[in-house]
Amino acid sequence: MSDNNIDFIEHLSSLYEVPKRSRTYAQKPDAKKKPVVQAQRYDVDRFDVGIFDELIYNNEKINGLKVTIGTMLWKRHDVFRAWARGIQRLVKNFPTVTINTVVAGSEGRVSKSLVESYGFEYFECPNAPLGEKANHRLLTCEKYKPDYVLLLGSDDIVSDKYFWHILDKMSEGFDEIAPLDLYLYDIESRYSTYSNGYQDNAPPEGHKKGDPLAPGRALSKKLLDKAEWKLWSPTARRGLDGWSRDKIRKYKESHYYFSCREDGLVVCDIKSDFSLSKPIIRYNHEIVKDEYLFQEIPEIKWLIDLKDGKINYTDP
């Protein structure tokens, strides 16, 4: 592992609590373990721009699809503003797809005003238990009668290419469409990283090798109908990924899992000074070029400029 990666872990350890095992393993790999091999980097635009434009505007398979995007909001308002701009970008760039957005918030008039300023549907729900809030989000998505629901955290932003890719797979009828890996950007440390998810031989407890990730997962109406649009225990306060994963396994008939890195796609988890899940620096995280994420997710650069006071912004 490069000195840069070790320095990065040391830097973030001063900001966030880093598990001892991960930190130790990153600095001095156990000789009995298989050495960590850095995955080949694909920090370049792997889609030919001309081909990509043709796919968006001439691919009849995605025309007429109805997608509802569901998220939950709790604080981190500037990050949500960047997220909302990302959704507006998708709506603009995919005019033949019907996109509705549902946001479950828990801060009364503050979150309601923020969400509705972007034209999204808002409903109020207590932030605990999270399982109840997550189920209400999904049930509210149902009323739009979507072909698919795309589930995102309010700090998970996807690129146009990512969205096109899952639309293409929606047109093929898969019940579950989900990534195996993702990118992260820490707005405090200004580092861009890549995680290969659960593709290692020793994934975190509760996961199996090759399990998909929750951010950016799309689920079909057929699957959700079987689950009665409830994927979580209403009393669940943590471990939401596990609850939904078990329900999805029970009802899905088909799935499509893919590598963002291999396919030139980006779903990016934005970490901030107040994140629901603090960064956990693992040995399989790599530093990647900021320019690649800024290119694919322009809202990150906008958020940086906002944080640095370089732009004056008021909600729509």
Short mmCIF file of C-alpha atoms in Angstrom, two decimals:
data_model
loop_
_atom_site.label_atom_id
_atom_site.label_comp_id
_atom_site.label_asym_id
_atom_site.label_seq_id
_atom_site.Cartn_x
_atom_site.Cartn_y
_atom_site.Cartn_z
CA MET A 1 0.00 0.00 0.00
CA SER A 2 1.33 3.40 -0.91
CA ASP A 3 2.51 5.95 1.64
CA ASN A 4 -0.23 8.29 0.37
CA ASN A 5 -2.91 5.83 1.42
CA ILE A 6 -1.36 5.46 4.88
CA ASP A 7 -1.11 9.24 5.24
CA PHE A 8 -4.76 9.50 4.22
CA ILE A 9 -5.81 7.04 6.92
CA GLU A 10 -3.73 8.88 9.50
CA HIS A 11 -5.33 12.18 8.48
CA LEU A 12 -8.90 10.91 8.71
CA SER A 13 -8.18 9.17 12.00
CA SER A 14 -7.85 12.63 13.50
CA LEU A 15 -11.33 13.50 12.25
CA TYR A 16 -13.20 10.24 12.69
CA GLU A 17 -12.93 7.12 14.75
CA VAL A 18 -11.16 4.49 12.65
CA PRO A 19 -11.54 0.83 13.65
CA LYS A 20 -8.29 -0.46 15.09
CA ARG A 21 -8.24 -3.54 12.86
CA SER A 22 -8.63 -1.52 9.67
CA ARG A 23 -6.02 1.03 10.66
CA THR A 24 -3.49 -1.60 11.73
CA TYR A 25 -4.04 -3.70 8.64
CA ALA A 26 -3.59 -0.69 6.40
CA GLN A 27 -0.27 0.21 7.95
CA LYS A 28 1.21 -3.23 8.39
CA PRO A 29 -0.55 -6.08 6.54
CA ASP A 30 -0.53 -9.41 8.29
CA ALA A 31 2.11 -11.59 6.64
CA LYS A 32 -0.23 -14.58 6.86
CA LYS A 33 -2.87 -12.81 4.81
CA LYS A 34 -2.80 -12.54 1.05
CA PRO A 35 -1.09 -9.22 0.19
CA VAL A 36 -3.40 -6.41 -0.78
CA VAL A 37 -3.30 -5.87 -4.52
CA GLN A 38 -4.42 -2.45 -5.70
CA ALA A 39 -7.12 -2.87 -8.31
CA GLN A 40 -6.36 -1.47 -11.73
CA ARG A 41 -7.41 2.18 -11.82
CA TYR A 42 -10.07 3.36 -14.23
CA ASP A 43 -10.03 7.02 -13.24
CA VAL A 44 -10.86 8.02 -16.80
CA ASP A 45 -14.00 8.56 -18.80
CA ARG A 46 -14.54 5.11 -20.28
CA PHE A 47 -17.65 6.06 -22.27
CA ASP A 48 -17.11 7.64 -25.64
CA VAL A 49 -19.09 10.88 -25.34
CA GLY A 50 -20.65 10.63 -28.79
CA ILE A 51 -21.81 7.08 -28.21
CA PHE A 52 -23.21 8.02 -24.82
CA ASP A 53 -25.28 10.88 -26.26
CA GLU A 54 -26.66 8.54 -28.89
CA LEU A 55 -27.59 5.96 -26.28
CA ILE A 56 -29.52 8.50 -24.20
CA TYR A 57 -31.50 10.12 -26.96
CA ASN A 58 -31.94 7.25 -29.42
CA ASN A 59 -32.40 4.26 -27.16
CA GLU A 60 -36.12 3.56 -27.34
CA LYS A 61 -35.87 0.95 -24.60
CA ILE A 62 -35.72 3.59 -21.86
CA ASN A 63 -38.35 5.93 -23.31
CA GLY A 64 -41.48 6.05 -21.18
CA LEU A 65 -39.99 4.41 -18.10
CA LYS A 66 -41.40 5.69 -14.81
CA VAL A 67 -38.91 5.94 -11.96
CA THR A 68 -39.53 7.27 -8.46
CA ILE A 69 -36.46 8.26 -6.45
CA GLY A 70 -36.84 7.92 -2.69
CA THR A 71 -34.60 9.29 0.03
CA MET A 72 -34.60 10.29 3.71
CA LEU A 73 -33.35 13.63 5.04
CA TRP A 74 -31.87 14.46 8.43
CA LYS A 75 -29.74 17.61 8.74
CA ARG A 76 -26.76 17.99 6.34
CA HIS A 77 -28.73 20.59 4.39
CA ASP A 78 -25.89 21.72 2.14
CA VAL A 79 -25.20 18.12 1.13
CA PHE A 80 -28.90 17.72 0.38
CA ARG A 81 -28.77 20.83 -1.81
CA ALA A 82 -26.01 19.21 -3.85
CA TRP A 83 -28.04 15.99 -3.98
CA ALA A 84 -31.12 17.89 -5.17
CA ARG A 85 -29.10 19.53 -7.94
CA GLY A 86 -28.01 16.05 -8.99
CA ILE A 87 -31.64 14.95 -9.29
CA GLN A 88 -32.47 18.07 -11.28
CA ARG A 89 -29.62 17.17 -13.63
CA LEU A 90 -31.12 13.73 -14.23
CA VAL A 91 -34.56 15.17 -14.91
CA LYS A 92 -33.08 17.59 -17.43
CA ASN A 93 -30.87 15.07 -19.21
CA PHE A 94 -33.44 12.26 -19.41
CA PRO A 95 -36.57 14.01 -20.72
CA THR A 96 -38.22 10.81 -22.01
CA VAL A 97 -38.18 9.21 -18.53
CA THR A 98 -40.76 10.18 -15.90
CA ILE A 99 -38.86 10.93 -12.69
CA ASN A 100 -40.62 11.71 -9.41
CA THR A 101 -38.81 12.32 -6.14
CA VAL A 102 -40.02 11.57 -2.62
CA VAL A 103 -38.24 12.81 0.51
CA ALA A 104 -38.98 11.76 4.10
CA GLY A 105 -37.87 14.49 6.50
CA SER A 106 -37.94 14.96 10.24
CA GLU A 107 -37.22 18.62 10.96
CA GLY A 108 -40.63 20.18 10.48
CA ARG A 109 -40.89 23.41 8.53
CA VAL A 110 -37.13 23.61 8.02
CA SER A 111 -36.82 20.38 6.03
CA LYS A 112 -40.25 20.79 4.41
CA SER A 113 -39.38 24.21 3.01
CA LEU A 114 -35.99 23.03 1.78
CA VAL A 115 -37.34 19.95 -0.01
CA GLU A 116 -40.35 21.61 -1.58
CA SER A 117 -38.18 24.46 -2.91
CA TYR A 118 -36.75 21.89 -5.34
CA GLY A 119 -40.17 20.63 -6.40
CA PHE A 120 -39.92 17.28 -4.59
CA GLU A 121 -42.72 15.67 -2.60
CA TYR A 122 -42.12 15.95 1.13
CA PHE A 123 -43.69 14.20 4.08
CA GLU A 124 -42.86 14.48 7.74
CA CYS A 125 -41.90 11.40 9.75
CA PRO A 126 -40.01 10.91 13.04
CA ASN A 127 -36.35 10.10 12.50
CA ALA A 128 -36.58 7.13 14.86
CA PRO A 129 -37.15 4.33 14.45
CA LEU A 130 -35.48 4.47 11.02
CA GLY A 131 -37.27 1.34 9.84
CA GLU A 132 -40.64 3.07 10.08
CA LYS A 133 -39.31 6.12 8.27
CA ALA A 134 -37.83 3.98 5.49
CA ASN A 135 -41.11 2.08 5.01
CA HIS A 136 -43.12 5.32 4.83
CA ARG A 137 -40.75 6.57 2.16
CA LEU A 138 -41.35 3.44 0.09
CA LEU A 139 -45.14 3.51 0.57
CA THR A 140 -45.20 7.14 -0.58
CA CYS A 141 -43.24 6.16 -3.69
CA GLU A 142 -45.95 3.59 -4.50
CA LYS A 143 -48.61 6.21 -5.22
CA TYR A 144 -46.72 7.34 -8.33
CA LYS A 145 -47.17 3.84 -9.80
CA PRO A 146 -43.53 3.63 -10.89
CA ASP A 147 -41.97 0.85 -12.92
CA TYR A 148 -39.01 1.06 -10.55
CA VAL A 149 -37.97 2.77 -7.34
CA LEU A 150 -34.41 4.05 -7.03
CA LEU A 151 -33.29 4.22 -3.40
CA LEU A 152 -30.61 6.75 -2.51
CA GLY A 153 -29.33 8.28 0.68
CA SER A 154 -29.62 12.05 0.67
CA ASP A 155 -25.82 12.06 0.39
CA ASP A 156 -25.60 9.60 -2.54
CA ILE A 157 -25.30 11.25 -5.96
CA VAL A 158 -25.21 9.34 -9.27
CA SER A 159 -23.70 10.24 -12.62
CA ASP A 160 -25.68 10.44 -15.86
CA LYS A 161 -23.92 7.32 -17.08
CA TYR A 162 -24.88 5.43 -13.94
CA PHE A 163 -28.51 6.44 -14.36
CA TRP A 164 -28.56 5.48 -18.02
CA HIS A 165 -27.03 2.11 -17.16
CA ILE A 166 -29.70 1.20 -14.63
CA LEU A 167 -32.45 2.49 -16.95
CA ASP A 168 -31.15 0.16 -19.63
CA LYS A 169 -31.35 -2.77 -17.19
CA MET A 170 -34.81 -1.67 -16.05
CA SER A 171 -35.94 -2.03 -19.65
CA GLU A 172 -34.79 -5.66 -19.48
CA GLY A 173 -37.03 -6.32 -16.47
CA PHE A 174 -34.60 -7.22 -13.67
CA ASP A 175 -36.18 -7.16 -10.20
CA GLU A 176 -33.07 -5.82 -8.47
CA ILE A 177 -30.37 -3.66 -10.06
CA ALA A 178 -27.49 -2.68 -7.78
CA PRO A 179 -23.80 -1.73 -7.73
CA LEU A 180 -21.00 -3.79 -6.24
CA ASP A 181 -18.73 -0.82 -5.55
CA LEU A 182 -18.89 2.94 -5.06
CA TYR A 183 -16.91 6.14 -4.67
CA LEU A 184 -16.77 8.41 -1.63
CA TYR A 185 -15.93 12.06 -1.23
CA ASP A 186 -15.15 13.54 2.18
CA ILE A 187 -16.07 17.21 2.13
CA GLU A 188 -14.01 17.89 5.26
CA SER A 189 -10.70 16.27 4.25
CA ARG A 190 -11.29 16.86 0.49
CA TYR A 191 -10.25 13.30 -0.37
CA SER A 192 -11.82 11.14 -3.09
CA THR A 193 -11.79 7.40 -2.47
CA TYR A 194 -13.02 4.18 -4.03
CA SER A 195 -14.38 1.13 -2.22
CA ASN A 196 -14.85 -2.27 -3.84
CA GLY A 197 -17.69 -3.03 -1.44
CA TYR A 198 -18.07 -6.64 -0.40
CA GLN A 199 -16.01 -8.20 -3.19
CA ASP A 200 -13.18 -9.29 -0.90
CA ASN A 201 -12.79 -12.78 0.48
CA ALA A 202 -13.48 -11.51 4.01
CA PRO A 203 -16.41 -9.05 3.87
CA PRO A 204 -17.68 -7.36 7.06
CA GLU A 205 -19.80 -9.40 9.44
CA GLY A 206 -23.36 -9.84 8.19
CA HIS A 207 -22.42 -9.70 4.53
CA LYS A 208 -21.46 -12.30 1.96
CA LYS A 209 -18.77 -11.94 -0.67
CA GLY A 210 -20.36 -10.39 -3.73
CA ASP A 211 -23.30 -8.79 -1.93
CA PRO A 212 -24.47 -5.61 -3.68
CA LEU A 213 -24.46 -2.20 -2.04
CA ALA A 214 -27.57 -0.31 -0.95
CA PRO A 215 -26.84 3.18 -2.39
CA GLY A 216 -28.13 3.40 -5.93
CA ARG A 217 -30.19 0.22 -5.79
CA ALA A 218 -33.26 0.02 -8.05
CA LEU A 219 -36.19 -2.30 -7.31
CA SER A 220 -39.01 -3.32 -9.62
CA LYS A 221 -42.69 -2.74 -8.93
CA LYS A 222 -43.19 -6.49 -9.22
CA LEU A 223 -40.78 -7.18 -6.35
CA LEU A 224 -42.16 -4.36 -4.21
CA ASP A 225 -45.74 -5.53 -4.73
CA LYS A 226 -44.74 -8.94 -3.36
CA ALA A 227 -43.12 -7.27 -0.36
CA GLU A 228 -46.20 -5.03 0.11
CA TRP A 229 -43.88 -2.02 -0.24
CA LYS A 230 -42.31 -2.68 3.16
CA LEU A 231 -38.69 -3.81 3.31
CA TRP A 232 -37.83 -2.97 6.92
CA SER A 233 -38.96 -3.85 10.39
CA PRO A 234 -40.91 -0.81 11.65
CA THR A 235 -38.93 -0.94 14.91
CA ALA A 236 -35.48 -1.17 13.29
CA ARG A 237 -33.12 1.53 14.50
CA ARG A 238 -30.01 0.33 12.68
CA GLY A 239 -28.90 -2.34 10.25
CA LEU A 240 -31.33 -1.21 7.57
CA ASP A 241 -29.21 -2.71 4.81
CA GLY A 242 -29.61 -6.15 6.36
CA TRP A 243 -33.38 -5.92 6.69
CA SER A 244 -33.91 -4.87 3.07
CA ARG A 245 -31.36 -7.38 1.75
CA ASP A 246 -33.18 -10.29 3.39
CA LYS A 247 -36.57 -9.17 2.06
CA ILE A 248 -35.20 -8.65 -1.45
CA ARG A 249 -33.65 -12.12 -1.49
CA LYS A 250 -37.00 -13.57 -0.51
CA TYR A 251 -39.01 -11.98 -3.31
CA LYS A 252 -36.72 -11.29 -6.25
CA GLU A 253 -36.77 -13.51 -9.32
CA SER A 254 -33.84 -11.88 -11.09
CA HIS A 255 -31.05 -9.43 -10.39
CA TYR A 256 -28.29 -7.53 -12.15
CA TYR A 257 -25.17 -6.53 -10.18
CA PHE A 258 -22.42 -4.49 -11.78
CA SER A 259 -19.08 -2.86 -11.11
CA CYS A 260 -19.07 0.93 -11.34
CA ARG A 261 -15.32 0.98 -11.86
CA GLU A 262 -15.34 -1.57 -14.68
CA ASP A 263 -18.25 0.12 -16.47
CA GLY A 264 -17.13 3.73 -16.02
CA LEU A 265 -20.07 4.63 -13.73
CA VAL A 266 -20.22 6.64 -10.52
CA VAL A 267 -22.40 6.54 -7.45
CA CYS A 268 -20.73 8.75 -4.86
CA ASP A 269 -21.38 8.87 -1.11
CA ILE A 270 -20.70 12.38 0.20
CA LYS A 271 -19.27 12.42 3.72
CA SER A 272 -19.56 15.59 5.78
CA ASP A 273 -19.02 16.88 9.31
CA PHE A 274 -22.43 15.44 10.16
CA SER A 275 -22.95 12.14 8.37
CA LEU A 276 -25.24 9.32 9.41
CA SER A 277 -22.44 6.86 8.72
CA LYS A 278 -18.95 8.05 9.58
CA PRO A 279 -16.17 7.10 7.16
CA ILE A 280 -14.68 3.72 8.00
CA ILE A 281 -11.28 3.52 6.37
CA ARG A 282 -10.64 -0.04 5.24
CA TYR A 283 -7.66 -1.64 3.57
CA ASN A 284 -9.63 -1.96 0.32
CA HIS A 285 -10.17 1.80 -0.03
CA GLU A 286 -8.10 3.61 -2.63
CA ILE A 287 -7.46 7.28 -3.23
CA VAL A 288 -8.68 8.32 -6.68
CA LYS A 289 -8.40 11.48 -8.71
CA ASP A 290 -10.67 14.32 -7.64
CA GLU A 291 -10.99 15.37 -11.27
CA TYR A 292 -12.74 12.13 -12.19
CA LEU A 293 -15.45 12.56 -9.56
CA PHE A 294 -15.81 16.28 -10.30
CA GLN A 295 -16.31 15.44 -13.98
CA GLU A 296 -18.93 12.77 -13.37
CA ILE A 297 -20.62 14.42 -10.36
CA PRO A 298 -20.37 18.20 -10.93
CA GLU A 299 -22.40 18.82 -7.78
CA ILE A 300 -19.36 17.91 -5.66
CA LYS A 301 -17.39 20.88 -6.95
CA TRP A 302 -20.45 23.08 -6.46
CA LEU A 303 -20.68 21.90 -2.83
CA ILE A 304 -16.99 22.63 -2.25
CA ASP A 305 -17.41 26.17 -3.62
CA LEU A 306 -20.47 26.63 -1.42
CA LYS A 307 -18.59 25.46 1.66
CA ASP A 308 -15.66 27.73 0.82
CA GLY A 309 -17.92 30.77 0.39
CA LYS A 310 -17.05 31.16 -3.28
CA ILE A 311 -20.69 31.25 -4.32
CA ASN A 312 -23.77 32.87 -2.85
CA TYR A 313 -26.74 30.56 -3.04
CA THR A 314 -30.37 30.69 -2.02
CA ASP A 315 -32.83 27.86 -2.45
CA PRO A 316 -35.15 28.08 -5.48
#
